[in-house]
PDB file of C-alpha atoms in Angstrom:
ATOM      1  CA  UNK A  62       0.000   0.000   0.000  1.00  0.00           C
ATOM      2  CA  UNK A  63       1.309   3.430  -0.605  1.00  0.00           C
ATOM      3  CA  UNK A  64       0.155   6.606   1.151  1.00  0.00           C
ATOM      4  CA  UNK A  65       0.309   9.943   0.249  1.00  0.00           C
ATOM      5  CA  UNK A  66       0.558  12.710   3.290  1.00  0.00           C
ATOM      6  CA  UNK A  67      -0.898  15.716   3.699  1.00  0.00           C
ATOM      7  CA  UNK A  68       3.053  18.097   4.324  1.00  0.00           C
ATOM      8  CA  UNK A  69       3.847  17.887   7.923  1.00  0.00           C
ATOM      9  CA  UNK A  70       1.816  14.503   8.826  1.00  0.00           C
ATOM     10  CA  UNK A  71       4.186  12.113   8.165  1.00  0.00           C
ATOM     11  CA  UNK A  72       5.208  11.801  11.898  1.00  0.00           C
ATOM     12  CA  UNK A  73       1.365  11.556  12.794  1.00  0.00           C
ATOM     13  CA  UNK A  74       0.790   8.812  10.153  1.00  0.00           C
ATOM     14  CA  UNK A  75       3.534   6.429  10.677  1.00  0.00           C
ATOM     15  CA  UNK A  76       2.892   6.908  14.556  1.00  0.00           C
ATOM     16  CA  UNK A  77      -0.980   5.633  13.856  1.00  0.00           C
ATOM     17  CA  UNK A  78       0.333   3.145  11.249  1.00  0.00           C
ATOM     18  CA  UNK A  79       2.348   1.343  13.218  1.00  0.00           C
ATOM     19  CA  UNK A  80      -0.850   0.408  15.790  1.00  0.00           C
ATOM     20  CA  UNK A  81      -2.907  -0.572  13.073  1.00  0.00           C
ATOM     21  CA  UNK A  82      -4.235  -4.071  12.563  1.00  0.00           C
ATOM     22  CA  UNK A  83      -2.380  -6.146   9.558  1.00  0.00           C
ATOM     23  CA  UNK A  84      -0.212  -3.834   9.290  1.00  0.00           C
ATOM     24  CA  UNK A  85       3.187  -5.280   9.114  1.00  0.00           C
ATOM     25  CA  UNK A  86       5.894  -2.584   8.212  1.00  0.00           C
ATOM     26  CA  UNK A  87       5.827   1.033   6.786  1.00  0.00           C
ATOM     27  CA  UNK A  88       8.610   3.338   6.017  1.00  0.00           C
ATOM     28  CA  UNK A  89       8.754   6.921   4.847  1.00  0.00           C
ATOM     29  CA  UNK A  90      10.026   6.982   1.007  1.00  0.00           C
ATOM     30  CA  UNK A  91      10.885   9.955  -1.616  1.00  0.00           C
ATOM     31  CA  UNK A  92       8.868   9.891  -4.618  1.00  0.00           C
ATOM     32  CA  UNK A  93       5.503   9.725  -5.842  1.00  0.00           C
ATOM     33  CA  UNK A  94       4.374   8.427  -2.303  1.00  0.00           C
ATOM     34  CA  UNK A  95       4.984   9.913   1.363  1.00  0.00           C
ATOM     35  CA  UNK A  96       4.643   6.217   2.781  1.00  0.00           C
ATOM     36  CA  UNK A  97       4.801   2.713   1.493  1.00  0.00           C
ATOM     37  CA  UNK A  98       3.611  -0.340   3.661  1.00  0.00           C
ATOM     38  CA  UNK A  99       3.254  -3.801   3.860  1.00  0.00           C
ATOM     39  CA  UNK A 100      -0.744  -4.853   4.936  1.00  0.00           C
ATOM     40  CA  UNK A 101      -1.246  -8.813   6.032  1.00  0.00           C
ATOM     41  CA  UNK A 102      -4.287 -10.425   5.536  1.00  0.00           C
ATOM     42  CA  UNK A 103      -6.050 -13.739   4.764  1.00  0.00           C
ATOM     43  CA  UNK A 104      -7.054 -12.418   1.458  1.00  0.00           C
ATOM     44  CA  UNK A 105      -7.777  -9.006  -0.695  1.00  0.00           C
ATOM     45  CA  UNK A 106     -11.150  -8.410   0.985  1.00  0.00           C
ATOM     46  CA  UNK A 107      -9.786  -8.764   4.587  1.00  0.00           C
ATOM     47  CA  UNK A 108      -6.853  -6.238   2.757  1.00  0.00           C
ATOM     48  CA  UNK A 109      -8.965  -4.073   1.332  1.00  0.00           C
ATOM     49  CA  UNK A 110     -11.036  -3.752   5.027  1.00  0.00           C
ATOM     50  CA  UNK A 111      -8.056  -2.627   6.529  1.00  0.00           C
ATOM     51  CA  UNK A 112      -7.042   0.378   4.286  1.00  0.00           C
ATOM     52  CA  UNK A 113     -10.805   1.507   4.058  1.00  0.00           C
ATOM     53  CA  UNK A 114     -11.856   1.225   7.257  1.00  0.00           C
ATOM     54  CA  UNK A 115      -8.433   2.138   9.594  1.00  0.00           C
ATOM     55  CA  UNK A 116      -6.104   3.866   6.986  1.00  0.00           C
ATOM     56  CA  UNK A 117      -8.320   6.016   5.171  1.00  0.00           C
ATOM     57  CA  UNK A 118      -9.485   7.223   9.041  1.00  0.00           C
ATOM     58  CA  UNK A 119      -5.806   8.831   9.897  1.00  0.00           C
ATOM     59  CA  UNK A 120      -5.410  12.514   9.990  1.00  0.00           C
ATOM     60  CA  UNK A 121      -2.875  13.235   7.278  1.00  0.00           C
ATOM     61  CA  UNK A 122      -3.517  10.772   4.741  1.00  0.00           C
ATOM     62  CA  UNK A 123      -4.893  12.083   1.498  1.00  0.00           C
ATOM     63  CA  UNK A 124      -4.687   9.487  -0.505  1.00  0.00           C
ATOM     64  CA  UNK A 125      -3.641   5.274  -0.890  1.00  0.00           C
ATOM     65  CA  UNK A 126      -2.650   2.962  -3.917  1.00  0.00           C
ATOM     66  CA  UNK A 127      -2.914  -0.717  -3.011  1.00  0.00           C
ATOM     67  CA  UNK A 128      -0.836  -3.310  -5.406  1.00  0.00           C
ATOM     68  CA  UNK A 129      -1.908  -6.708  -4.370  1.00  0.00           C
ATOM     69  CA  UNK A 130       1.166  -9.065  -4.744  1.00  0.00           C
ATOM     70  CA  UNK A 131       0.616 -12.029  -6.730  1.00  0.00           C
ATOM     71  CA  UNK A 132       0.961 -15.531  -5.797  1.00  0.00           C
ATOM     72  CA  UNK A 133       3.838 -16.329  -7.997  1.00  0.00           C
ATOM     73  CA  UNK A 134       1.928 -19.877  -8.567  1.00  0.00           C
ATOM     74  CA  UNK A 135      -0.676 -18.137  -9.989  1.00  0.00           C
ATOM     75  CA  UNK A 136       1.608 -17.272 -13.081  1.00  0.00           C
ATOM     76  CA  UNK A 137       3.211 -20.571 -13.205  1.00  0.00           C
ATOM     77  CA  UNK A 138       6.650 -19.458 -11.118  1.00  0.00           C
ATOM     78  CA  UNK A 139       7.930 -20.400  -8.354  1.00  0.00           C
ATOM     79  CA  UNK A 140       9.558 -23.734  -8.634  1.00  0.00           C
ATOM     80  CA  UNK A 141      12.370 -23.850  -6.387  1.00  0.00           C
ATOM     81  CA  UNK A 142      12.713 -19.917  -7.073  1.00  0.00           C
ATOM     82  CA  UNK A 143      13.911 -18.212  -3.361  1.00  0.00           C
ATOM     83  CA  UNK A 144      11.698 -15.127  -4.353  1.00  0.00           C
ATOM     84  CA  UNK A 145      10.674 -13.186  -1.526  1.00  0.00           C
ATOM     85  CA  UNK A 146       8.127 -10.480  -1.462  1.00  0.00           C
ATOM     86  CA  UNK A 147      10.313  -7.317  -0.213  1.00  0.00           C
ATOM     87  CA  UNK A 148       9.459  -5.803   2.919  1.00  0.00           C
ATOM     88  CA  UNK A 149       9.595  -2.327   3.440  1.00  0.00           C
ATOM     89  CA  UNK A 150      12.811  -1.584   5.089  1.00  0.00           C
ATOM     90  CA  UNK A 151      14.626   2.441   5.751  1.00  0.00           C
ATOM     91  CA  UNK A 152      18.124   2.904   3.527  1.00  0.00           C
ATOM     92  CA  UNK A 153      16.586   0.682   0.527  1.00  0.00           C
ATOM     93  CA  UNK A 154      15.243   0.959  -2.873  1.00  0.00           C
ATOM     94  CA  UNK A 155      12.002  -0.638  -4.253  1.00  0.00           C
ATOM     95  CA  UNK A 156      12.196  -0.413  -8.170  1.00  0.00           C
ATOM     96  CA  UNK A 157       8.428  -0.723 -10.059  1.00  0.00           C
ATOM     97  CA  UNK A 158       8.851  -2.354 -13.112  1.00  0.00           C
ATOM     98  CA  UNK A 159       6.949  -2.049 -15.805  1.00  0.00           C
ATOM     99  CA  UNK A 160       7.063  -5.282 -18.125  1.00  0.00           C
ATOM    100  CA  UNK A 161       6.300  -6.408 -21.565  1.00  0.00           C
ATOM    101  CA  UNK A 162       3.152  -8.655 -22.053  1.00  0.00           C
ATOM    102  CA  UNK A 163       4.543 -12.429 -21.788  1.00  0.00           C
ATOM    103  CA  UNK A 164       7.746 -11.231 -19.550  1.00  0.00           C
ATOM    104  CA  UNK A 165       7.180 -11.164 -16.184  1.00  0.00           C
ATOM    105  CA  UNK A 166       7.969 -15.061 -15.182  1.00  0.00           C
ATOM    106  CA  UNK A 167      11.176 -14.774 -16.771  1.00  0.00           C
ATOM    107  CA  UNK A 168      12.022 -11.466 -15.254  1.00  0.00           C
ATOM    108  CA  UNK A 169      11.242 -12.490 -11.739  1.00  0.00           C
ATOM    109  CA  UNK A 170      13.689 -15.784 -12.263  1.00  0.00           C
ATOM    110  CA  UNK A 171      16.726 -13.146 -13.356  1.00  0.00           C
ATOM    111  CA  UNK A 172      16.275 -10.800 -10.727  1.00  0.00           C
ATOM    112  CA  UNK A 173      15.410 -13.614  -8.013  1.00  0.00           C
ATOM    113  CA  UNK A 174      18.983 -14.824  -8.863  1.00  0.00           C
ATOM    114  CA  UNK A 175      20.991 -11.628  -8.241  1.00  0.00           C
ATOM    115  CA  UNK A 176      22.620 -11.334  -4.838  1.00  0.00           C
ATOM    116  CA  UNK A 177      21.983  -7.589  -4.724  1.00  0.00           C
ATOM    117  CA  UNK A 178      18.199  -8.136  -4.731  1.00  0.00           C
ATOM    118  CA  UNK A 179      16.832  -9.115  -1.213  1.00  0.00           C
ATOM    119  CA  UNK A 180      12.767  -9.428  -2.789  1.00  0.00           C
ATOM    120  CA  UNK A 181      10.749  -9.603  -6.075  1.00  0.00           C
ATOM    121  CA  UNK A 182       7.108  -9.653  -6.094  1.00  0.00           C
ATOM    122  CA  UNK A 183       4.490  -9.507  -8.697  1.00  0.00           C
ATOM    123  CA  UNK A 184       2.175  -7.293  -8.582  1.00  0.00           C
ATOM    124  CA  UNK A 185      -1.410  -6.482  -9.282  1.00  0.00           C
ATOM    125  CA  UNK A 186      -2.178  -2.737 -10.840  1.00  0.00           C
ATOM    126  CA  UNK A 187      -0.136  -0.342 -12.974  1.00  0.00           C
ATOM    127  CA  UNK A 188       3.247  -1.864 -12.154  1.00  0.00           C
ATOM    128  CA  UNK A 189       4.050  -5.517 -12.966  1.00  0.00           C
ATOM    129  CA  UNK A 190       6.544  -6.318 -10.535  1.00  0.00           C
ATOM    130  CA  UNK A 191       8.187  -4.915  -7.604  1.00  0.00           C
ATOM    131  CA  UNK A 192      12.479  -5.568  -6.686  1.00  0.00           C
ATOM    132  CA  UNK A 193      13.783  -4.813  -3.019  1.00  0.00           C
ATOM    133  CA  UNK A 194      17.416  -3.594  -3.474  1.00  0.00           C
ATOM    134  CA  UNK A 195      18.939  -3.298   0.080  1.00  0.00           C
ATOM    135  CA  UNK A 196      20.995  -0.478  -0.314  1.00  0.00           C
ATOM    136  CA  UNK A 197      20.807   3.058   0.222  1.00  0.00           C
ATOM    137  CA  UNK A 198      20.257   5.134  -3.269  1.00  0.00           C
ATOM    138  CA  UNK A 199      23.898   5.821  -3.645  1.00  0.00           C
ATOM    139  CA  UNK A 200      24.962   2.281  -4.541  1.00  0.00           C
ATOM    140  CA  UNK A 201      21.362   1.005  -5.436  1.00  0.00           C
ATOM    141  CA  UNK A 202      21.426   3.506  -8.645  1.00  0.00           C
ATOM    142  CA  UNK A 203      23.881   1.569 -10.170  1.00  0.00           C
ATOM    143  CA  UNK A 204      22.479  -1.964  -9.499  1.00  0.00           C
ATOM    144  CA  UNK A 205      19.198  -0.756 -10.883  1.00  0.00           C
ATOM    145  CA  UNK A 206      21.129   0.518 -13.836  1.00  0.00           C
ATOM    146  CA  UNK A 207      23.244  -2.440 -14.350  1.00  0.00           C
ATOM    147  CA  UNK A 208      20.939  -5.368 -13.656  1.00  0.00           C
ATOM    148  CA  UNK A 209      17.364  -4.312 -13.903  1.00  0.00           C
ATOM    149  CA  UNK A 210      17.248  -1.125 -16.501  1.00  0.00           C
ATOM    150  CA  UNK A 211      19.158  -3.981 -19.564  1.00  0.00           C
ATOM    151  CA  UNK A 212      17.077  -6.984 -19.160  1.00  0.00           C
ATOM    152  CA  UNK A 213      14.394  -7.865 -21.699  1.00  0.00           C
ATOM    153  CA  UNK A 214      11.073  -7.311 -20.938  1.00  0.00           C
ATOM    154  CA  UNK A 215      11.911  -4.488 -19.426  1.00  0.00           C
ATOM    155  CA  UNK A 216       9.861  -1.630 -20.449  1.00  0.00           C
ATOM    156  CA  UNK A 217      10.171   1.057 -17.898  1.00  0.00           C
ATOM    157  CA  UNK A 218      10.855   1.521 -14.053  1.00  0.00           C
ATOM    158  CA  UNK A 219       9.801   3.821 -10.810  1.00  0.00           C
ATOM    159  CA  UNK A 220      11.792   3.781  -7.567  1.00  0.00           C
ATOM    160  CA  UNK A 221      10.682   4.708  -4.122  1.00  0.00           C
ATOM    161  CA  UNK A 222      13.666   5.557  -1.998  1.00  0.00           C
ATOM    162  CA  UNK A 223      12.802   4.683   1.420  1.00  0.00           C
ATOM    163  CA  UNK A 224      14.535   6.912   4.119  1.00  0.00           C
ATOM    164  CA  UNK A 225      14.760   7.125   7.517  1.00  0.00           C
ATOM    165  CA  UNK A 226      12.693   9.918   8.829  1.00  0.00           C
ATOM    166  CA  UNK A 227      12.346  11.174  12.231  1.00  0.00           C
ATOM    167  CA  UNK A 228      10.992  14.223  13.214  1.00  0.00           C
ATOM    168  CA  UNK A 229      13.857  17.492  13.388  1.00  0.00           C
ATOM    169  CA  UNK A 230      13.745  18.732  16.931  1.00  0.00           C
ATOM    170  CA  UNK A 231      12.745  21.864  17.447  1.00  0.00           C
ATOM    171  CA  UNK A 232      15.612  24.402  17.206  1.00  0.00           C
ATOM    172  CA  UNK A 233      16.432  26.021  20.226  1.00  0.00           C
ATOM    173  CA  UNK A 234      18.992  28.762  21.363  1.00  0.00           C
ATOM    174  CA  UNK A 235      20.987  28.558  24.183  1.00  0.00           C
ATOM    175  CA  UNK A 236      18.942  30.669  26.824  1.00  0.00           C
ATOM    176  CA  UNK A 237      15.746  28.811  25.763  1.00  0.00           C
ATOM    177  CA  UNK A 238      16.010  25.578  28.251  1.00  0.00           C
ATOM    178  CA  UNK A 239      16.452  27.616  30.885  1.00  0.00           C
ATOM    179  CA  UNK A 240      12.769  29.732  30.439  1.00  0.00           C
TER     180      UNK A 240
END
């Protein structure tokens, strides 16, 4: 699920995100979304009742994009493939890919075998897959670059950069803690 925050929320949101029910991680990213996060549940529906009902409730949050992931046995991969589905993690890049009709089994086997990639999930919506690079965007440019941008089937990509955020204190002069 991705979330989109109203500026200056963000700390709000991933405070009430982190209580909610199913929801398993979330991290602050740079990009077309404020938020990305991982939501559990027995099936879309159950999914789907989560976002709607505790998600779309939060001060701050203007707008979500859920991309079911795909069963990779529902597209006939998956046999004794270690393909993970990537879990939202700070200092990482998650690279949408964009695939050519007929591609997407044989693009998840040539990511799923590079080293640099810690997930690949397929996904349901406007992107066809998802790849977790573990890195921060300094060295995951180049892996992007060098092993997802040249493979075929490849027709474009989108990366979040996910970030660790904390609120800035507040800036204080000297004299202040003293008031």
């Amino acid at each position: 699920m991705y979330v989109r925050v109203v500026p200056g929320a963000v700390p709000q949101v991933m405070n009430h995100l982190s209580s909610t029910n199913g929801m398993r991680r979330a991290v602050t990213v740079v990009g077309e979304w404020d938020v990305m996060a991982l939501v559990e549940g027995a099936d879309l529906a159950s999914i789907g009742q989560v976002v709607l009902s505790q998600v779309h409730g939060i001060e701050g949050v203007q707008r979500t994009y859920t991309a079911p992931v795909v069963p990779p046995d529902r597209i006939g991969i998956g046999w004794g493939m270690q393909s993970t589905t990537p879990v939202p993690i700070g200092d990482a890049c998650f690279v949408h890919v964009r695939a050519e009709a007929g591609a997407v089994g044989g693009l998840v086997e040539r990511l799923s075998e590079s080293d640099e990639i810690s997930g690949v999930a397929v996904l349901g919506g406007r992107y066809d897959l998802m790849v977790a690079i573990p890195q921060p965007w300094e060295i995951a440019c180049g892996i992007i670059i060098e092993q997802v941008h040249g493979l075929p089937g490849v027709v474009s990509t989108d990366t979040l950069v996910a970030i660790r955020y904390e609120e800035p204190d507040e800036d204080r002069d000297q004299f202040s803690a003293w008031e």
